[in-house]
Amino acid sequence: MAAVRRAVYVAGQARIPVTRKQNRTLERMGATAINEALEDANVAHKQATGLFVGNMLSGMLSKQQHLGPLLSYAAGLQNVECTTTEACCGAGGAALRLGYMAIASGLHDTVVVAGVEAMTHQPTPVLTEGLAAASHWETEGGQGETFVSLNGAIMTKYMDEFAIPHRAFAPFALTAHNNARLSDMAVFHNKPIDEDMFEESINITGPVQLLDACPTCDGAAAIVLTACKDTARRADGSVVRVAGSGASSDILPVHARPDPLHLTAIELSTAQALEMAALRQADMDVFELHDAYTIMACVSLESAGFVPRGEGTAFAADGHLAVGVRVCVRLCVCVCMRLCVCVCVRHSICTVLCVLFMGLSRCVWCQCVAMCPI
């Protein structure tokens, strides 16, 4: 891995409430998040020289491509370098990766990274087809497969191979809903569930039931990255540094993967980020993973090396997903516009490993980031 030239710091962040069917536009949501992030960072618009946007579905669902210039103009960022990256569920993470490299390489001193997604203005069949376009269309999406059915196939294989009942996946859904209750930004802020509700929820496809899957939502988030440590310093004197970053990819067609239950891209990107940060899984306080489906939360946890293969549900059942445990696993009931900066302090040192995703479902899991305040 090539040496990183400069340290990269997080100067500010912002996110807008996640909603459904509120007719909010990509332009308005993205510009709001960008401006609030710049305000949080106390960074003038003219100081930001780049904007990197993550999005999955704007062209198909909103007939709007070219989000970089759209949002830079709407947010008042004049004549900056801007681009949009699409990596399915990993689009927000891919944008963050680009912003990180722009600062680390020395090409920019301060940039904004934004993630935005608008889904709920379209009817379900249109949205389902749009999401399926991120699968291998010739052999999957074009043959009637959806993200639900593909995740259902993976879930069936997992349940069969390890003799796991459907109920064993409940802790992943319960944790997501419990975490939503901690944030007034969440769409299901006041919708707790229990194990019986999970098990009795309606069936969608195969073993996948309603509460195994996240909803479609609309929202946006943004962060400001900088090479200047003083610019990133908060009022209390703390500074958050991006200690490591990794990226990889996997075989797109699920049927072509040697082992569909092992996410190679997560394994490799996690290893890259940890190596760059000179950290191990055992050093982590918080792990944020991809949880669009309960099966994805489970295999992501295993593929990242936090638990052995086949033991993800047992790990969850033992209470290891909750806030306050040795490694807190952050699960969010909705993952559209996932572009997160997590801070968890233990003994005055924070080590956070985040897999950052944007979108709604399974694809080529690829971005991993480690962050430390110094």
Coordinates of N, CA, C and O in Angstrom, one line a residue, residues 174-277:
L174 N -33.7 -5.7 16.0 CA -34.1 -5.0 17.2 C -33.1 -4.0 17.5 O -33.4 -2.9 18.0
T175 N -31.8 -4.2 17.3 CA -30.7 -3.2 17.6 C -30.9 -2.0 16.7 O -30.8 -0.9 17.1
A176 N -31.2 -2.3 15.4 CA -31.4 -1.1 14.5 C -32.6 -0.2 14.9 O -32.5 1.0 15.0
H177 N -33.7 -0.8 15.4 CA -34.8 0.0 15.8 C -34.5 0.6 17.2 O -34.9 1.8 17.4
N178 N -33.8 0.0 18.0 CA -33.4 0.6 19.3 C -32.5 1.8 19.1 O -32.6 2.8 19.7
N179 N -31.5 1.6 18.1 CA -30.7 2.8 17.8 C -31.4 3.9 17.2 O -31.1 5.1 17.4
A180 N -32.5 3.6 16.4 CA -33.3 4.7 15.8 C -34.0 5.5 16.9 O -34.2 6.7 16.7
R181 N -34.3 4.9 18.0 CA -34.9 5.6 19.1 C -34.0 6.6 19.8 O -34.5 7.5 20.5
L182 N -32.7 6.5 19.5 CA -31.7 7.4 20.1 C -31.5 8.6 19.3 O -30.8 9.5 19.7
S183 N -32.1 8.7 18.1 CA -31.9 9.8 17.2 C -33.2 10.4 16.7 O -34.0 9.7 16.1
D184 N -33.4 11.7 16.8 CA -34.6 12.3 16.3 C -34.4 12.5 14.8 O -35.3 13.0 14.1
M185 N -33.3 12.1 14.2 CA -33.1 12.2 12.7 C -33.6 10.9 12.1 O -33.8 10.9 10.9
A186 N -33.9 9.9 12.8 CA -34.3 8.6 12.3 C -35.8 8.6 11.8 O -36.6 9.2 12.5
V187 N -36.1 7.9 10.8 CA -37.5 7.8 10.3 C -38.3 7.0 11.2 O -39.5 7.3 11.3
F188 N -37.8 6.0 11.9 CA -38.5 5.2 12.9 C -38.1 5.5 14.3 O -37.8 4.6 15.1
H189 N -38.1 6.8 14.6 CA -37.6 7.2 15.9 C -38.5 6.7 17.0 O -38.0 6.4 18.1
N190 N -39.8 6.5 16.8 CA -40.7 6.0 17.8 C -41.4 4.7 17.4 O -42.6 4.6 17.5
K191 N -40.6 3.8 16.9 CA -41.2 2.5 16.5 C -40.4 1.3 17.0 O -39.7 0.6 16.3
P192 N -40.4 1.1 18.3 CA -39.7 -0.1 18.9 C -40.4 -1.4 18.4 O -41.6 -1.4 18.1
I193 N -39.5 -2.4 18.3 CA -40.1 -3.8 18.0 C -39.5 -4.8 19.0 O -38.6 -4.5 19.7
D194 N -40.2 -5.9 19.1 CA -39.7 -7.0 19.9 C -39.5 -8.3 19.0 O -39.8 -8.3 17.8
E195 N -39.0 -9.3 19.6 CA -38.7 -10.5 18.9 C -39.9 -11.2 18.3 O -39.9 -11.7 17.1
D196 N -41.0 -11.1 18.9 CA -42.3 -11.7 18.4 C -42.7 -10.9 17.2 O -43.2 -11.5 16.2
M197 N -42.6 -9.6 17.3 CA -43.0 -8.7 16.1 C -42.1 -9.0 14.9 O -42.6 -9.1 13.8
F198 N -40.8 -9.2 15.2 CA -39.9 -9.6 14.1 C -40.3 -10.9 13.5 O -40.4 -11.0 12.2
E199 N -40.6 -11.9 14.2 CA -40.9 -13.2 13.7 C -42.2 -13.3 13.0 O -42.4 -14.1 12.1
E200 N -43.2 -12.4 13.4 CA -44.5 -12.4 12.9 C -44.7 -11.5 11.7 O -45.8 -11.4 11.2
S201 N -43.7 -10.7 11.4 CA -43.8 -9.7 10.3 C -44.0 -10.5 9.0 O -43.6 -11.6 8.8
I202 N -44.6 -9.8 8.0 CA -45.1 -10.5 6.8 C -43.8 -11.0 6.0 O -42.8 -10.3 6.0
N203 N -44.0 -12.1 5.3 CA -43.0 -12.6 4.5 C -42.9 -11.8 3.1 O -43.9 -11.5 2.6
I204 N -41.7 -11.6 2.7 CA -41.5 -10.9 1.4 C -41.1 -11.9 0.3 O -41.8 -12.1 -0.7
T205 N -39.9 -12.4 0.5 CA -39.4 -13.4 -0.5 C -38.5 -14.4 0.3 O -37.6 -14.0 1.0
G206 N -38.7 -15.7 0.1 CA -37.9 -16.7 0.7 C -38.0 -16.5 2.3 O -39.1 -16.3 2.8
P207 N -36.8 -16.6 2.9 CA -36.9 -16.4 4.4 C -36.9 -14.9 4.8 O -37.1 -14.6 6.0
V208 N -36.8 -14.0 3.9 CA -36.8 -12.5 4.2 C -38.2 -12.1 4.5 O -39.1 -12.1 3.7
Q209 N -38.3 -11.5 5.7 CA -39.6 -11.0 6.2 C -39.4 -9.4 6.3 O -38.3 -8.9 6.1
L210 N -40.5 -8.8 6.5 CA -40.6 -7.3 6.5 C -39.5 -6.7 7.4 O -38.8 -5.8 7.0
L211 N -39.4 -7.2 8.6 CA -38.4 -6.6 9.5 C -37.0 -7.1 9.4 O -36.1 -6.7 10.1
D212 N -36.8 -7.9 8.4 CA -35.4 -8.2 8.0 C -34.8 -7.1 7.1 O -33.6 -7.1 6.9
A213 N -35.6 -6.3 6.5 CA -35.2 -5.4 5.5 C -35.4 -3.9 5.9 O -36.3 -3.6 6.7
C214 N -34.5 -3.0 5.5 CA -34.7 -1.6 5.8 C -35.7 -1.0 4.8 O -35.9 -1.5 3.7
P215 N -36.3 0.1 5.2 CA -37.2 0.8 4.3 C -36.5 1.7 3.3 O -35.3 2.0 3.5
T216 N -37.2 2.1 2.2 CA -36.6 3.1 1.4 C -36.9 4.5 2.0 O -37.9 4.7 2.6
C217 N -35.9 5.4 1.9 CA -36.0 6.7 2.5 C -35.4 7.7 1.7 O -34.7 7.5 0.7
D218 N -35.5 9.0 2.2 CA -34.8 10.1 1.5 C -34.0 10.8 2.6 O -34.4 10.9 3.7
G219 N -32.9 11.4 2.2 CA -32.0 12.1 3.1 C -30.7 12.5 2.5 O -30.4 12.3 1.4
A220 N -29.9 13.2 3.4 CA -28.6 13.6 2.9 C -27.7 13.9 4.1 O -28.2 14.1 5.3
A221 N -26.4 13.8 3.9 CA -25.4 14.0 4.9 C -24.2 14.6 4.3 O -24.0 14.3 3.1
A222 N -23.3 15.3 5.0 CA -22.1 15.8 4.5 C -21.1 16.0 5.6 O -21.4 16.1 6.7
I223 N -19.8 15.9 5.2 CA -18.7 16.2 6.1 C -17.7 17.1 5.4 O -17.7 17.2 4.1
V224 N -16.9 17.8 6.1 CA -15.8 18.6 5.6 C -14.5 18.0 6.0 O -14.3 17.7 7.2
L225 N -13.7 17.7 5.1 CA -12.3 17.2 5.3 C -11.3 18.2 5.1 O -11.4 19.1 4.2
T226 N -10.2 18.2 5.8 CA -9.2 19.2 5.7 C -7.8 18.6 6.1 O -7.7 17.7 6.8
A227 N -6.8 19.3 5.5 CA -5.4 18.9 5.9 C -4.9 19.7 7.1 O -3.8 19.4 7.6
C228 N -5.7 20.7 7.5 CA -5.3 21.7 8.5 C -5.8 21.2 9.9 O -7.0 21.2 10.1
K229 N -4.9 20.8 10.8 CA -5.3 20.4 12.1 C -6.0 21.4 12.9 O -7.0 21.2 13.6
D230 N -5.6 22.7 12.8 CA -6.2 23.8 13.5 C -7.6 24.0 13.0 O -8.5 24.4 13.8
T231 N -7.8 23.9 11.7 CA -9.2 24.1 11.1 C -10.1 23.0 11.7 O -11.3 23.3 11.9
A232 N -9.6 21.8 11.9 CA -10.4 20.7 12.4 C -10.7 20.7 13.9 O -11.5 20.0 14.4
R233 N -9.9 21.6 14.6 CA -10.0 21.6 16.1 C -11.4 22.1 16.5 O -11.8 23.1 16.1
R234 N -12.1 21.3 17.4 CA -13.4 21.7 17.9 C -13.2 22.6 19.1 O -12.1 22.9 19.6
A235 N -14.4 23.1 19.5 CA -14.3 24.1 20.6 C -13.8 23.5 21.9 O -13.1 24.3 22.7
D236 N -13.9 22.2 22.1 CA -13.4 21.6 23.3 C -11.9 21.1 23.1 O -11.4 20.5 24.0
G237 N -11.3 21.5 22.0 CA -9.9 21.1 21.7 C -9.7 19.8 21.0 O -8.6 19.5 20.7
S238 N -10.7 19.0 20.8 CA -10.6 17.7 20.2 C -10.4 17.8 18.7 O -10.9 18.8 18.1
V239 N -9.7 16.9 18.1 CA -9.5 16.8 16.7 C -9.7 15.4 16.3 O -9.3 14.4 16.9
V240 N -10.5 15.2 15.2 CA -10.7 13.8 14.6 C -9.9 13.7 13.4 O -10.0 14.4 12.4
R241 N -9.1 12.6 13.4 CA -8.2 12.3 12.2 C -8.7 11.0 11.6 O -9.1 10.1 12.3
V242 N -8.7 11.0 10.2 CA -9.0 9.8 9.5 C -7.8 8.9 9.5 O -6.8 9.2 8.8
A243 N -7.7 7.9 10.4 CA -6.5 7.2 10.6 C -6.2 6.2 9.5 O -5.0 5.8 9.3
G244 N -7.2 5.7 8.8 CA -7.0 4.7 7.8 C -8.2 4.6 6.8 O -9.3 4.9 7.2
S245 N -7.9 4.2 5.6 CA -8.9 4.0 4.6 C -8.6 2.8 3.7 O -7.4 2.6 3.4
G246 N -9.6 2.1 3.3 CA -9.4 0.9 2.5 C -10.5 0.8 1.5 O -11.6 1.2 1.7
A247 N -10.2 0.2 0.3 CA -11.3 0.0 -0.7 C -11.0 -1.3 -1.5 O -9.8 -1.6 -1.8
S248 N -12.0 -2.0 -1.8 CA -11.8 -3.2 -2.6 C -13.2 -3.5 -3.3 O -14.1 -2.7 -3.2
S249 N -13.2 -4.6 -4.0 CA -14.5 -5.0 -4.7 C -14.6 -6.5 -4.7 O -13.7 -7.2 -4.4
D250 N -15.7 -6.9 -5.2 CA -16.0 -8.4 -5.2 C -16.6 -8.7 -6.6 O -16.9 -7.8 -7.4
I251 N -16.8 -10.0 -6.8 CA -17.5 -10.5 -8.0 C -18.9 -10.0 -8.0 O -19.6 -10.3 -7.0
L252 N -19.4 -9.4 -9.0 CA -20.8 -8.8 -8.9 C -21.9 -9.9 -8.9 O -22.7 -9.8 -8.0
P253 N -21.9 -10.8 -9.8 CA -23.0 -11.8 -9.8 C -22.8 -12.7 -8.5 O -21.8 -13.3 -8.3
V254 N -23.9 -12.8 -7.7 CA -23.8 -13.6 -6.5 C -23.5 -15.0 -6.8 O -22.7 -15.7 -6.1
H255 N -24.1 -15.6 -7.9 CA -23.9 -17.0 -8.2 C -22.5 -17.3 -8.6 O -22.1 -18.5 -8.6
A256 N -21.7 -16.3 -9.0 CA -20.4 -16.6 -9.5 C -19.3 -16.5 -8.4 O -18.2 -16.8 -8.6
R257 N -19.8 -16.1 -7.2 CA -18.8 -16.0 -6.1 C -18.5 -17.4 -5.5 O -19.4 -18.2 -5.3
P258 N -17.2 -17.6 -5.3 CA -16.9 -19.0 -4.7 C -17.6 -19.3 -3.4 O -18.0 -20.4 -3.2
D259 N -17.8 -18.2 -2.6 CA -18.5 -18.4 -1.3 C -19.4 -17.2 -1.1 O -18.9 -16.1 -0.6
P260 N -20.6 -17.2 -1.4 CA -21.5 -16.1 -1.2 C -21.7 -15.6 0.2 O -22.1 -14.5 0.4
L261 N -21.3 -16.4 1.2 CA -21.4 -16.1 2.6 C -20.2 -15.3 3.1 O -20.2 -14.9 4.2
H262 N -19.2 -15.2 2.2 CA -18.0 -14.4 2.7 C -17.8 -13.2 1.7 O -17.7 -13.4 0.5
L263 N -17.8 -12.0 2.3 CA -17.7 -10.8 1.5 C -16.3 -10.4 1.4 O -15.7 -9.7 2.3
T264 N -15.6 -10.8 0.4 CA -14.2 -10.6 0.2 C -13.8 -9.1 0.2 O -12.8 -8.8 0.8
A265 N -14.6 -8.3 -0.3 CA -14.3 -6.9 -0.4 C -14.3 -6.3 1.0 O -13.4 -5.4 1.3
I266 N -15.2 -6.7 1.9 CA -15.2 -6.3 3.3 C -13.9 -6.7 4.0 O -13.3 -6.0 4.7
E267 N -13.5 -8.0 3.8 CA -12.3 -8.5 4.4 C -11.1 -7.7 4.0 O -10.3 -7.3 4.8
L268 N -11.0 -7.4 2.7 CA -9.8 -6.8 2.2 C -9.8 -5.3 2.6 O -8.7 -4.7 3.0
S269 N -10.9 -4.6 2.5 CA -10.9 -3.2 2.8 C -10.7 -2.9 4.3 O -10.1 -2.0 4.7
T270 N -11.3 -3.8 5.1 CA -11.1 -3.7 6.5 C -9.6 -3.9 6.9 O -9.0 -3.1 7.7
A271 N -8.9 -4.9 6.3 CA -7.5 -5.1 6.5 C -6.7 -3.9 6.1 O -5.7 -3.5 6.8
Q272 N -7.0 -3.3 5.0 CA -6.3 -2.2 4.5 C -6.4 -1.0 5.4 O -5.4 -0.3 5.8
A273 N -7.6 -0.7 5.9 CA -7.8 0.4 6.8 C -7.1 0.2 8.1 O -6.5 1.1 8.6
L274 N -7.2 -1.0 8.6 CA -6.6 -1.3 9.9 C -5.1 -1.2 9.8 O -4.4 -0.7 10.7
E275 N -4.5 -1.7 8.7 CA -3.1 -1.7 8.5 C -2.6 -0.2 8.4 O -1.6 0.1 9.0
M276 N -3.3 0.6 7.7 CA -2.9 2.0 7.6 C -3.0 2.7 8.9 O -2.1 3.5 9.2
A277 N -3.9 2.3 9.7 CA -4.1 3.0 11.0 C -3.3 2.3 12.1 O -3.3 2.8 13.3

